[in-house]
Amino acid sequence: MIKHLLSIEDLNAEQIEDILNRADYYARALYDGRWDRDKLDQKIVLTLFFENSTRTVTSFDIAAKRLGADVVNWNADLSSLSKDESFSDTIDTLSAMKPDCIVIRHSDYGAPKFVADRVKCPVVNAGDSWREHPTQAFLDALTMIQEKGKLKGLNVAICGDVAHSRVANSNARLLTKMGANVRFVAPQMLMPQKLPAEGIECFDSIEEGIKDADVVMMLRIQKERMDRGTIPDEAAYFNNYGLTFERLKHAKPDAIVMHPGPMNRGVEIADDVADDPKRSMMKRQVANGIPTRMAILDMVMSSKK
Ligand code: NCD
């Protein structure tokens, strides 16, 4: 049992397996329409999103409500932060209202840990800076297990703006701990200087990087970086690194394509690949966010520590 979920780095293989089993349980239970809808009755989950989010905030909201919890979505733009209240005073104020769990997304490195050290309730990291996005890694792993039956020995190529991706970091950590072979595929300037885990192979050619891959995970190319000249232009990027069906032939014939979203169509991925009902897992990933977050909320709120 874990008290908080702050990073994949903190977890060992046994704890990861535990969470994945529980996520798998909730995925099946949702499918069958049979689960304990009052599991978190009378509990209050407070979501604190200091960055924009479409899927993650909604996914936590729905997951908590499916278990009977009440959710309070706190909004940074409408808060007293805009009246210059400090971050720690804001956290102390919200903590004094005694929520049963805090879910936080923040652009500062380590913000979820800072909050966890200050408050009494469990804290779940919904994405901090470029560092970690652990619940995304869990829902991605659940998707891979559903499709491929295992993680051990899978070849997973993570392609795109790896240097700035908390999704890449958390996935690489989780997958290497569970025995998958992880590759990073990116042009030199989008490759991280320090790798998040041991045993990751790096490629600057997408054809070589996805060779024999079971899973090809594409990442968003942030247009704001193009404005700064990091990437010459979208068309050139798509030419060299965009995932097309032609390129996908280098992966295994039954390779699946993943993307955490939001995606830039025609930049990192071609429309027909993104929309392919057999190969593209994007909608499944979003759907798997619910049982995964139900599992995590259930776990941290049932923990006695
Ligand atoms: C990502 C995020 O915000 O970290 N999206 C997500 O949570 N599914 C990826 C991104 O912003 O590119």
GROMACS .gro file of C-alpha atoms and ligand atoms in nm:
model
  317
    1MET     CA    1   0.000   0.000   0.000
    2ILE     CA    2   0.120   0.351  -0.074
    3LYS     CA    3   0.016   0.670   0.097
    4HIS     CA    4   0.073   0.911  -0.194
    5LEU     CA    5   0.135   0.863  -0.564
    6LEU     CA    6   0.404   1.117  -0.645
    7SER     CA    7   0.625   0.947  -0.901
    8ILE     CA    8   0.706   0.616  -1.063
    9GLU     CA    9   1.064   0.665  -0.944
   10ASP     CA   10   0.946   0.603  -0.584
   11LEU     CA   11   0.781   0.269  -0.663
   12ASN     CA   12   0.918  -0.083  -0.689
   13ALA     CA   13   0.801  -0.352  -0.933
   14GLU     CA   14   0.574  -0.512  -0.672
   15GLN     CA   15   0.392  -0.186  -0.598
   16ILE     CA   16   0.355  -0.116  -0.971
   17GLU     CA   17   0.214  -0.464  -1.024
   18ASP     CA   18  -0.033  -0.409  -0.738
   19ILE     CA   19  -0.167  -0.089  -0.891
   20LEU     CA   20  -0.187  -0.245  -1.238
   21ASN     CA   21  -0.381  -0.542  -1.100
   22ARG     CA   22  -0.624  -0.310  -0.929
   23ALA     CA   23  -0.662  -0.099  -1.247
   24ASP     CA   24  -0.729  -0.419  -1.443
   25TYR     CA   25  -0.989  -0.517  -1.181
   26TYR     CA   26  -1.170  -0.184  -1.221
   27ALA     CA   27  -1.147  -0.202  -1.604
   28ARG     CA   28  -1.328  -0.538  -1.594
   29ALA     CA   29  -1.572  -0.423  -1.327
   30LEU     CA   30  -1.668  -0.116  -1.533
   31TYR     CA   31  -1.716  -0.337  -1.837
   32ASP     CA   32  -1.944  -0.571  -1.642
   33GLY     CA   33  -2.118  -0.281  -1.470
   34ARG     CA   34  -2.040  -0.429  -1.129
   35TRP     CA   35  -1.833  -0.243  -0.871
   36ASP     CA   36  -1.875  -0.083  -0.532
   37ARG     CA   37  -2.024   0.256  -0.617
   38ASP     CA   38  -2.003   0.365  -0.252
   39LYS     CA   39  -1.638   0.273  -0.199
   40LEU     CA   40  -1.542   0.637  -0.141
   41ASP     CA   41  -1.878   0.755  -0.007
   42GLN     CA   42  -1.845   1.069   0.214
   43LYS     CA   43  -1.490   1.131   0.086
   44ILE     CA   44  -1.392   1.458  -0.076
   45VAL     CA   45  -1.135   1.470  -0.354
   46LEU     CA   46  -0.989   1.814  -0.424
   47THR     CA   47  -0.835   1.864  -0.768
   48LEU     CA   48  -0.581   2.148  -0.797
   49PHE     CA   49  -0.483   2.210  -1.158
   50PHE     CA   50  -0.233   2.490  -1.203
   51GLU     CA   51  -0.199   2.402  -1.574
   52ASN     CA   52  -0.458   2.347  -1.842
   53SER     CA   53  -0.594   1.999  -1.886
   54THR     CA   54  -0.875   1.838  -2.083
   55ARG     CA   55  -0.850   1.468  -2.022
   56THR     CA   56  -0.661   1.431  -1.695
   57VAL     CA   57  -0.879   1.657  -1.481
   58THR     CA   58  -1.201   1.512  -1.623
   59SER     CA   59  -1.071   1.160  -1.585
   60PHE     CA   60  -0.994   1.209  -1.214
   61ASP     CA   61  -1.332   1.374  -1.166
   62ILE     CA   62  -1.523   1.086  -1.325
   63ALA     CA   63  -1.309   0.819  -1.155
   64ALA     CA   64  -1.374   0.970  -0.811
   65LYS     CA   65  -1.748   1.001  -0.877
   66ARG     CA   66  -1.772   0.643  -1.003
   67LEU     CA   67  -1.654   0.544  -0.654
   68GLY     CA   68  -1.905   0.767  -0.479
   69ALA     CA   69  -1.669   1.048  -0.375
   70ASP     CA   70  -1.754   1.418  -0.399
   71VAL     CA   71  -1.514   1.621  -0.611
   72VAL     CA   72  -1.419   1.983  -0.569
   73ASN     CA   73  -1.242   2.122  -0.876
   74TRP     CA   74  -1.040   2.419  -0.758
   75ASN     CA   75  -0.955   2.673  -1.026
   76ALA     CA   76  -0.619   2.855  -1.013
   77ASP     CA   77  -0.744   3.145  -1.228
   78LEU     CA   78  -1.033   3.221  -0.994
   79SER     CA   79  -0.830   3.178  -0.676
   80SER     CA   80  -0.655   3.419  -0.440
   81LEU     CA   81  -0.325   3.333  -0.610
   82SER     CA   82  -0.429   3.609  -0.848
   83LYS     CA   83  -0.442   3.832  -0.535
   84ASP     CA   84  -0.077   3.739  -0.466
   85GLU     CA   85  -0.142   3.478  -0.199
   86SER     CA   86   0.166   3.255  -0.184
   87PHE     CA   87   0.153   2.894  -0.301
   88SER     CA   88   0.223   2.760   0.049
   89ASP     CA   89  -0.049   2.980   0.206
   90THR     CA   90  -0.294   2.860  -0.058
   91ILE     CA   91  -0.207   2.498   0.018
   92ASP     CA   92  -0.233   2.554   0.397
   93THR     CA   93  -0.574   2.719   0.349
   94LEU     CA   94  -0.710   2.436   0.137
   95SER     CA   95  -0.560   2.176   0.369
   96ALA     CA   96  -0.736   2.335   0.669
   97MET     CA   97  -1.066   2.236   0.502
   98LYS     CA   98  -0.959   1.872   0.540
   99PRO     CA   99  -1.008   1.716   0.198
  100ASP     CA  100  -0.960   1.337   0.192
  101CYS     CA  101  -0.729   1.350  -0.110
  102ILE     CA  102  -0.556   1.616  -0.321
  103VAL     CA  103  -0.487   1.563  -0.692
  104ILE     CA  104  -0.241   1.820  -0.822
  105ARG     CA  105  -0.094   1.928  -1.157
  106HIS     CA  106   0.171   2.200  -1.149
  107SER     CA  107   0.439   2.333  -1.381
  108ASP     CA  108   0.699   2.346  -1.099
  109TYR     CA  109   0.933   2.056  -1.048
  110GLY     CA  110   0.843   1.866  -0.732
  111ALA     CA  111   0.525   2.065  -0.645
  112PRO     CA  112   0.325   1.749  -0.558
  113LYS     CA  113   0.597   1.638  -0.312
  114PHE     CA  114   0.602   1.986  -0.155
  115VAL     CA  115   0.224   1.961  -0.103
  116ALA     CA  116   0.245   1.603   0.030
  117ASP     CA  117   0.498   1.718   0.293
  118ARG     CA  118   0.261   1.996   0.409
  119VAL     CA  119  -0.083   1.834   0.419
  120LYS     CA  120  -0.233   1.542   0.613
  121CYS     CA  121  -0.422   1.370   0.329
  122PRO     CA  122  -0.291   1.158   0.039
  123VAL     CA  123  -0.162   1.346  -0.265
  124VAL     CA  124  -0.171   1.223  -0.625
  125ASN     CA  125   0.054   1.376  -0.890
  126ALA     CA  126  -0.143   1.456  -1.207
  127GLY     CA  127   0.170   1.587  -1.382
  128ASP     CA  128   0.456   1.806  -1.258
  129SER     CA  129   0.682   2.008  -1.486
  130TRP     CA  130   0.871   1.780  -1.728
  131ARG     CA  131   0.941   1.537  -1.446
  132GLU     CA  132   0.661   1.285  -1.396
  133HIS     CA  133   0.303   1.199  -1.488
  134PRO     CA  134   0.260   0.867  -1.306
  135THR     CA  135  -0.112   0.806  -1.364
  136GLN     CA  136  -0.056   0.844  -1.741
  137ALA     CA  137   0.217   0.577  -1.724
  138PHE     CA  138  -0.020   0.342  -1.541
  139LEU     CA  139  -0.303   0.384  -1.790
  140ASP     CA  140  -0.057   0.335  -2.076
  141ALA     CA  141   0.078   0.018  -1.916
  142LEU     CA  142  -0.277  -0.113  -1.863
  143THR     CA  143  -0.345  -0.053  -2.234
  144MET     CA  144  -0.028  -0.243  -2.333
  145ILE     CA  145  -0.117  -0.535  -2.105
  146GLN     CA  146  -0.471  -0.555  -2.247
  147GLU     CA  147  -0.333  -0.561  -2.602
  148LYS     CA  148  -0.010  -0.758  -2.562
  149GLY     CA  149  -0.077  -0.961  -2.248
  150LYS     CA  150   0.242  -0.850  -2.069
  151LEU     CA  151   0.503  -0.579  -2.029
  152LYS     CA  152   0.813  -0.795  -1.985
  153GLY     CA  153   1.014  -0.819  -2.307
  154LEU     CA  154   0.794  -0.574  -2.503
  155ASN     CA  155   0.979  -0.334  -2.735
  156VAL     CA  156   0.840   0.012  -2.672
  157ALA     CA  157   0.958   0.307  -2.883
  158ILE     CA  158   0.876   0.650  -2.736
  159CYS     CA  159   0.909   0.909  -3.014
  160GLY     CA  160   0.906   1.287  -3.040
  161ASP     CA  161   0.975   1.565  -2.793
  162VAL     CA  162   1.118   1.328  -2.534
  163ALA     CA  163   1.333   1.593  -2.367
  164HIS     CA  164   1.032   1.789  -2.243
  165SER     CA  165   0.794   1.503  -2.173
  166ARG     CA  166   0.683   1.397  -1.826
  167VAL     CA  167   0.487   1.122  -2.003
  168ALA     CA  168   0.810   0.983  -2.151
  169ASN     CA  169   0.987   0.996  -1.813
  170SER     CA  170   0.714   0.816  -1.620
  171ASN     CA  171   0.657   0.559  -1.894
  172ALA     CA  172   1.028   0.485  -1.931
  173ARG     CA  173   1.063   0.435  -1.555
  174LEU     CA  174   0.759   0.213  -1.522
  175LEU     CA  175   0.835   0.005  -1.831
  176THR     CA  176   1.203  -0.058  -1.749
  177LYS     CA  177   1.110  -0.157  -1.391
  178MET     CA  178   0.865  -0.410  -1.539
  179GLY     CA  179   1.119  -0.559  -1.783
  180ALA     CA  180   1.020  -0.393  -2.113
  181ASN     CA  181   1.282  -0.268  -2.362
  182VAL     CA  182   1.249   0.107  -2.395
  183ARG     CA  183   1.383   0.317  -2.680
  184PHE     CA  184   1.376   0.694  -2.717
  185VAL     CA  185   1.347   0.828  -3.072
  186ALA     CA  186   1.408   1.200  -3.127
  187PRO     CA  187   1.623   1.449  -3.310
  188GLN     CA  188   1.933   1.537  -3.106
  189MET     CA  189   1.787   1.864  -2.967
  190LEU     CA  190   1.475   1.687  -2.837
  191MET     CA  191   1.664   1.402  -2.671
  192PRO     CA  192   1.708   1.439  -2.291
  193GLN     CA  193   2.064   1.495  -2.170
  194LYS     CA  194   2.008   1.265  -1.875
  195LEU     CA  195   1.804   0.949  -1.926
  196PRO     CA  196   1.532   0.877  -1.666
  197ALA     CA  197   1.620   0.507  -1.631
  198GLU     CA  198   1.897   0.262  -1.709
  199GLY     CA  199   1.893   0.052  -2.024
  200ILE     CA  200   1.712   0.298  -2.254
  201GLU     CA  201   1.840   0.292  -2.613
  202CYS     CA  202   1.843   0.620  -2.808
  203PHE     CA  203   1.788   0.666  -3.182
  204ASP     CA  204   1.772   0.974  -3.400
  205SER     CA  205   1.624   0.780  -3.693
  206ILE     CA  206   1.258   0.688  -3.650
  207GLU     CA  207   1.289   0.398  -3.897
  208GLU     CA  208   1.566   0.240  -3.687
  209GLY     CA  209   1.406   0.333  -3.357
  210ILE     CA  210   1.072   0.166  -3.425
  211LYS     CA  211   1.222  -0.145  -3.590
  212ASP     CA  212   1.045  -0.451  -3.445
  213ALA     CA  213   0.860  -0.237  -3.191
  214ASP     CA  214   0.547  -0.382  -3.030
  215VAL     CA  215   0.438  -0.037  -2.920
  216VAL     CA  216   0.505   0.296  -3.091
  217MET     CA  217   0.423   0.582  -2.856
  218MET     CA  218   0.413   0.924  -3.019
  219LEU     CA  219   0.450   1.246  -2.817
  220ARG     CA  220   0.320   1.594  -2.881
  221ILE     CA  221   0.556   1.836  -3.046
  222GLN     CA  222   0.509   2.161  -2.867
  223LYS     CA  223   0.455   2.434  -3.120
  224GLU     CA  224   0.580   2.694  -2.873
  225ARG     CA  225   0.925   2.535  -2.912
  226MET     CA  226   0.913   2.568  -3.287
  227ASP     CA  227   0.861   2.940  -3.241
  228ARG     CA  228   1.195   2.947  -3.062
  229GLY     CA  229   1.362   2.776  -3.355
  230THR     CA  230   1.421   2.439  -3.184
  231ILE     CA  231   1.241   2.270  -3.471
  232PRO     CA  232   1.272   2.427  -3.817
  233ASP     CA  233   0.905   2.386  -3.917
  234GLU     CA  234   0.615   2.148  -3.888
  235ALA     CA  235   0.641   2.014  -4.242
  236ALA     CA  236   1.010   1.933  -4.205
  237TYR     CA  237   0.945   1.765  -3.871
  238PHE     CA  238   0.663   1.556  -4.015
  239ASN     CA  239   0.887   1.459  -4.306
  240ASN     CA  240   1.160   1.331  -4.077
  241TYR     CA  241   0.970   1.210  -3.770
  242GLY     CA  242   0.596   1.200  -3.839
  243LEU     CA  243   0.436   0.858  -3.798
  244THR     CA  244   0.286   0.744  -4.132
  245PHE     CA  245   0.168   0.398  -4.232
  246GLU     CA  246   0.477   0.370  -4.454
  247ARG     CA  247   0.702   0.424  -4.151
  248LEU     CA  248   0.494   0.201  -3.927
  249LYS     CA  249   0.593  -0.094  -4.152
  250HIS     CA  250   0.930  -0.095  -3.973
  251ALA     CA  251   0.757  -0.192  -3.648
  252LYS     CA  252   0.610  -0.539  -3.589
  253PRO     CA  253   0.308  -0.611  -3.813
  254ASP     CA  254   0.075  -0.606  -3.511
  255ALA     CA  255   0.238  -0.305  -3.342
  256ILE     CA  256   0.000  -0.068  -3.164
  257VAL     CA  257   0.023   0.311  -3.179
  258MET     CA  258  -0.023   0.521  -2.866
  259HIS     CA  259  -0.034   0.894  -2.793
  260PRO     CA  260  -0.116   1.057  -2.456
  261GLY     CA  261  -0.288   1.351  -2.627
  262PRO     CA  262  -0.333   1.628  -2.704
  263MET     CA  263  -0.197   1.547  -3.050
  264ASN     CA  264  -0.092   1.768  -3.336
  265ARG     CA  265  -0.227   1.599  -3.648
  266GLY     CA  266   0.009   1.625  -3.943
  267VAL     CA  267   0.302   1.715  -3.717
  268GLU     CA  268   0.396   1.405  -3.514
  269ILE     CA  269   0.129   1.174  -3.655
  270ALA     CA  270  -0.063   1.133  -3.982
  271ASP     CA  271  -0.443   1.148  -3.968
  272ASP     CA  272  -0.498   0.797  -4.102
  273VAL     CA  273  -0.264   0.643  -3.842
  274ALA     CA  274  -0.421   0.843  -3.558
  275ASP     CA  275  -0.771   0.737  -3.665
  276ASP     CA  276  -0.700   0.374  -3.749
  277PRO     CA  277  -0.947   0.173  -3.540
  278LYS     CA  278  -0.718  -0.132  -3.514
  279ARG     CA  279  -0.373   0.015  -3.458
  280SER     CA  280  -0.447   0.340  -3.277
  281MET     CA  281  -0.505   0.309  -2.901
  282MET     CA  282  -0.576   0.673  -2.827
  283LYS     CA  283  -0.940   0.638  -2.733
  284ARG     CA  284  -0.865   0.323  -2.534
  285GLN     CA  285  -0.594   0.510  -2.343
  286VAL     CA  286  -0.845   0.779  -2.251
  287ALA     CA  287  -1.102   0.517  -2.148
  288ASN     CA  288  -0.840   0.335  -1.939
  289GLY     CA  289  -0.775   0.657  -1.749
  290ILE     CA  290  -1.095   0.596  -1.552
  291PRO     CA  291  -1.028   0.248  -1.405
  292THR     CA  292  -0.662   0.340  -1.351
  293ARG     CA  293  -0.750   0.649  -1.151
  294MET     CA  294  -1.026   0.464  -0.965
  295ALA     CA  295  -0.760   0.211  -0.861
  296ILE     CA  296  -0.519   0.481  -0.748
  297LEU     CA  297  -0.777   0.689  -0.560
  298ASP     CA  298  -0.910   0.375  -0.393
  299MET     CA  299  -0.558   0.267  -0.298
  300VAL     CA  300  -0.436   0.595  -0.149
  301MET     CA  301  -0.761   0.666   0.034
  302SER     CA  302  -0.787   0.316   0.179
  303SER     CA  303  -0.426   0.325   0.301
  304LYS     CA  304  -0.395   0.337   0.681
  305LYS     CA  305  -0.041   0.483   0.685
  306NCD     C1  306   0.021   1.529  -2.147
  306NCD     C2  307   0.052   1.619  -2.031
  306NCD     O1  308  -0.015   1.717  -2.005
  306NCD     O2  309   0.149   1.585  -1.966
  306NCD     N1  310  -0.111   1.502  -2.168
  306NCD     C3  311  -0.185   1.422  -2.082
  306NCD     O3  312  -0.185   1.441  -1.962
  306NCD     N2  313  -0.254   1.321  -2.135
  306NCD     C4  314   0.103   1.548  -2.265
  306NCD     C5  315   0.124   1.684  -2.327
  306NCD     O4  316   0.085   1.789  -2.278
  306NCD     O5  317   0.185   1.685  -2.436
   0.00000   0.00000   0.00000
